[in-house]
Backbone as numpy.savetxt, mean C-alpha at the origin, in Angstrom:
# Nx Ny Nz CAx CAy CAz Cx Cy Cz
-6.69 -9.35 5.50 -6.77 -8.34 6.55 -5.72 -8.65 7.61
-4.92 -7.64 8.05 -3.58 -7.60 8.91 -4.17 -7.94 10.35
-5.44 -6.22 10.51 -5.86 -6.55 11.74 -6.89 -5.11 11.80
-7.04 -4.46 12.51 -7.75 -3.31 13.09 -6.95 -2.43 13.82
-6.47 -1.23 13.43 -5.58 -0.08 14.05 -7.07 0.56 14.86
-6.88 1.45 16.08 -7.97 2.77 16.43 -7.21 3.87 15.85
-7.73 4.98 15.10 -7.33 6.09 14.76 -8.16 6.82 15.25
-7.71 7.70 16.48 -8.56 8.78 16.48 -10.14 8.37 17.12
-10.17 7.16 17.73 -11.46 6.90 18.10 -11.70 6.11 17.19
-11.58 6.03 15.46 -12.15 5.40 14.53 -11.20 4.37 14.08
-12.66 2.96 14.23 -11.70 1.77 14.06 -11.20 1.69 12.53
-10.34 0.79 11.97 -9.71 1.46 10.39 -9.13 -0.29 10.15
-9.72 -0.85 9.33 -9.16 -2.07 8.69 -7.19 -2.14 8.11
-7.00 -2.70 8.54 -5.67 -3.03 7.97 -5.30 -4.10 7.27
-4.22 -3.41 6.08 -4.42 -4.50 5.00 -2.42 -4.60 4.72
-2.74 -6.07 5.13 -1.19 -6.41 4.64 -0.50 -6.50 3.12
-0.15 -5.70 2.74 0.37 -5.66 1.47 1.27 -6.67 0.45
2.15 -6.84 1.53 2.91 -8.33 1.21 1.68 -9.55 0.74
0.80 -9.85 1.58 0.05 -10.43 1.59 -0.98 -10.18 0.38
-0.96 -8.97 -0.20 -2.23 -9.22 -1.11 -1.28 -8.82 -2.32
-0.28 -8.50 -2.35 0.82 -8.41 -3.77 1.37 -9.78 -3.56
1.07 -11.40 -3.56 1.47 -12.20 -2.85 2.83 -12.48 -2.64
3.38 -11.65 -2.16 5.07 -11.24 -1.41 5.10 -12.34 -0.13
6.63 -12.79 -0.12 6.82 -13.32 0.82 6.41 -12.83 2.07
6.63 -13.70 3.11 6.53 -13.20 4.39 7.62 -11.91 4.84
7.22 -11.28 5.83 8.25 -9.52 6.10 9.29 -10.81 6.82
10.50 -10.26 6.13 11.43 -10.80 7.71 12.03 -10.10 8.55
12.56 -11.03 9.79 12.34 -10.28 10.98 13.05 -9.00 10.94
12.99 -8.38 11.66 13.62 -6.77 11.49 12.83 -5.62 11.89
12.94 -4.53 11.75 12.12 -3.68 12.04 10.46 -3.56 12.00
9.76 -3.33 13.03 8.40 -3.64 12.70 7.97 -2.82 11.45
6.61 -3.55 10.54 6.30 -2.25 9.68 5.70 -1.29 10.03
5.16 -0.37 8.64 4.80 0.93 8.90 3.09 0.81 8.49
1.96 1.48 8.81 0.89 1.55 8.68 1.07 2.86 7.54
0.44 2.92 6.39 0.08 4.19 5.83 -1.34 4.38 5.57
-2.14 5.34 6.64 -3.82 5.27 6.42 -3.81 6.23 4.91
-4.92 6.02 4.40 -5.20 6.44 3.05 -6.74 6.71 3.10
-6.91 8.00 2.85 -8.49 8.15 2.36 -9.27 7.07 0.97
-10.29 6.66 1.19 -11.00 6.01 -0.19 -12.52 6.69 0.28
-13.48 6.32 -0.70 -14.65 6.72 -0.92 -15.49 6.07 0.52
-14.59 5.01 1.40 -15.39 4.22 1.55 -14.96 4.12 3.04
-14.36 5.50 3.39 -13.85 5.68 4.30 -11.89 5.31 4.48
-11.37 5.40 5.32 -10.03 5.20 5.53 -9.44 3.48 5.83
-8.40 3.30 5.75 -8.15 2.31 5.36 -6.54 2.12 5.39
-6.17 1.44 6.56 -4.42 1.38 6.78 -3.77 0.20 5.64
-2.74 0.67 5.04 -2.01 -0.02 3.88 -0.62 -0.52 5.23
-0.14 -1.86 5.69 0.88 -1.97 5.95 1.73 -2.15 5.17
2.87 -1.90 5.35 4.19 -2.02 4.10 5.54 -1.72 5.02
6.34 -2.22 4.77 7.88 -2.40 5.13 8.60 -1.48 5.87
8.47 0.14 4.91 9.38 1.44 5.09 8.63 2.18 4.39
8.86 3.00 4.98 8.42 4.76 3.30 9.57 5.24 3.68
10.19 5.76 2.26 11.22 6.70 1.80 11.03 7.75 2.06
10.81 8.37 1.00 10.90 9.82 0.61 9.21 10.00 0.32
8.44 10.82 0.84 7.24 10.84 0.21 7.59 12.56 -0.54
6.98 12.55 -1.78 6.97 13.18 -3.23 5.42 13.53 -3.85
5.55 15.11 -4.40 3.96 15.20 -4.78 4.67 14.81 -6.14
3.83 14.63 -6.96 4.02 14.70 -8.55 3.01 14.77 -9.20
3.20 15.64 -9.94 1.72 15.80 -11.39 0.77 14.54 -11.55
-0.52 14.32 -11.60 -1.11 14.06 -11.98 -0.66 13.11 -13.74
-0.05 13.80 -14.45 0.36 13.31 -15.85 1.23 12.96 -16.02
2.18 12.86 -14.47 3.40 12.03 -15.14 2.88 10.50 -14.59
2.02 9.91 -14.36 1.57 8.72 -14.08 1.41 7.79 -15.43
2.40 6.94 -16.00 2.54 5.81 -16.79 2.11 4.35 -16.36
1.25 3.85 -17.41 1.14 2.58 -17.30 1.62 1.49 -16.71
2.00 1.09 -16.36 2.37 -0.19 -15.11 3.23 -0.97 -16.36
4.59 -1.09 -16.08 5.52 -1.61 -16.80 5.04 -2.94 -16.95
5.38 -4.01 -18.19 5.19 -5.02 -18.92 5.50 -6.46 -17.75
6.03 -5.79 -16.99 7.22 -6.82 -16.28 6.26 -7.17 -15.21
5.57 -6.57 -14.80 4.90 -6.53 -13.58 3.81 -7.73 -13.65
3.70 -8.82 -12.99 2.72 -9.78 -13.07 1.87 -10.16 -11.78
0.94 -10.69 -11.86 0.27 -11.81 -10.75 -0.75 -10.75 -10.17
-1.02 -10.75 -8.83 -1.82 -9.78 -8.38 -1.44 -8.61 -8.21
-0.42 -8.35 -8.43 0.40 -7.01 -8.37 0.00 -5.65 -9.88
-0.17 -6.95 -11.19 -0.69 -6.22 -12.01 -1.86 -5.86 -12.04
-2.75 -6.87 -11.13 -4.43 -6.29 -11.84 -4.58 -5.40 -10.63
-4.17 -4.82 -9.34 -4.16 -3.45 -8.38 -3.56 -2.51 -8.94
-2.34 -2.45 -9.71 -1.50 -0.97 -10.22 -2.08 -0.78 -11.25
-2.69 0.31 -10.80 -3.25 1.34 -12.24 -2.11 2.50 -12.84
-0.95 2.37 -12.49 0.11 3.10 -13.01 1.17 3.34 -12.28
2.32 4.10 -13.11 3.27 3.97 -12.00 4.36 5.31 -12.18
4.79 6.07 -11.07 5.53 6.89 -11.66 7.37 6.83 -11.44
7.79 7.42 -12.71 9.50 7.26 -12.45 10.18 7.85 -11.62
């Protein structure tokens, strides 16, 4: 856990990503970015580096999580798209 963002009145767990894909530490540079995300279980801030380009895409073009991919990084990606 990163820390606790307020959204909106509602407090929202934050989860360092680096940290749970066990990625080095961020270096110094631009602060990161929070991306809140709906789950079943309420909302839930993903920190991470940058966002690009955000993209809808089909539902079916979602492929299996390439061979290459290891450690804790593989058993969270349930797929991945090109």
């Amino acid at each position: 856990v990163y820390g606790l963002i307020n959204l909106r009145g509602q407090i929202v767990t934050a989860l360092d990503l680096r940290r749970r894909l066990e990625l080095p530490d961020r270096p110094p540079g631009p602060p990161p970015v929070d991306v809140v995300v709906r789950t079943d279980d309420g909302p839930v801030s993903l920190v991470v580096d940058e966002i690009g380009d955000v993209l809808e895409v089909p539902a079916e073009a979602c492929e299996p999580p390439p061979e290459t991919l290891r450690g804790a990084a593989r058993e969270l990606i349930r797929g991945a798209y090109k």
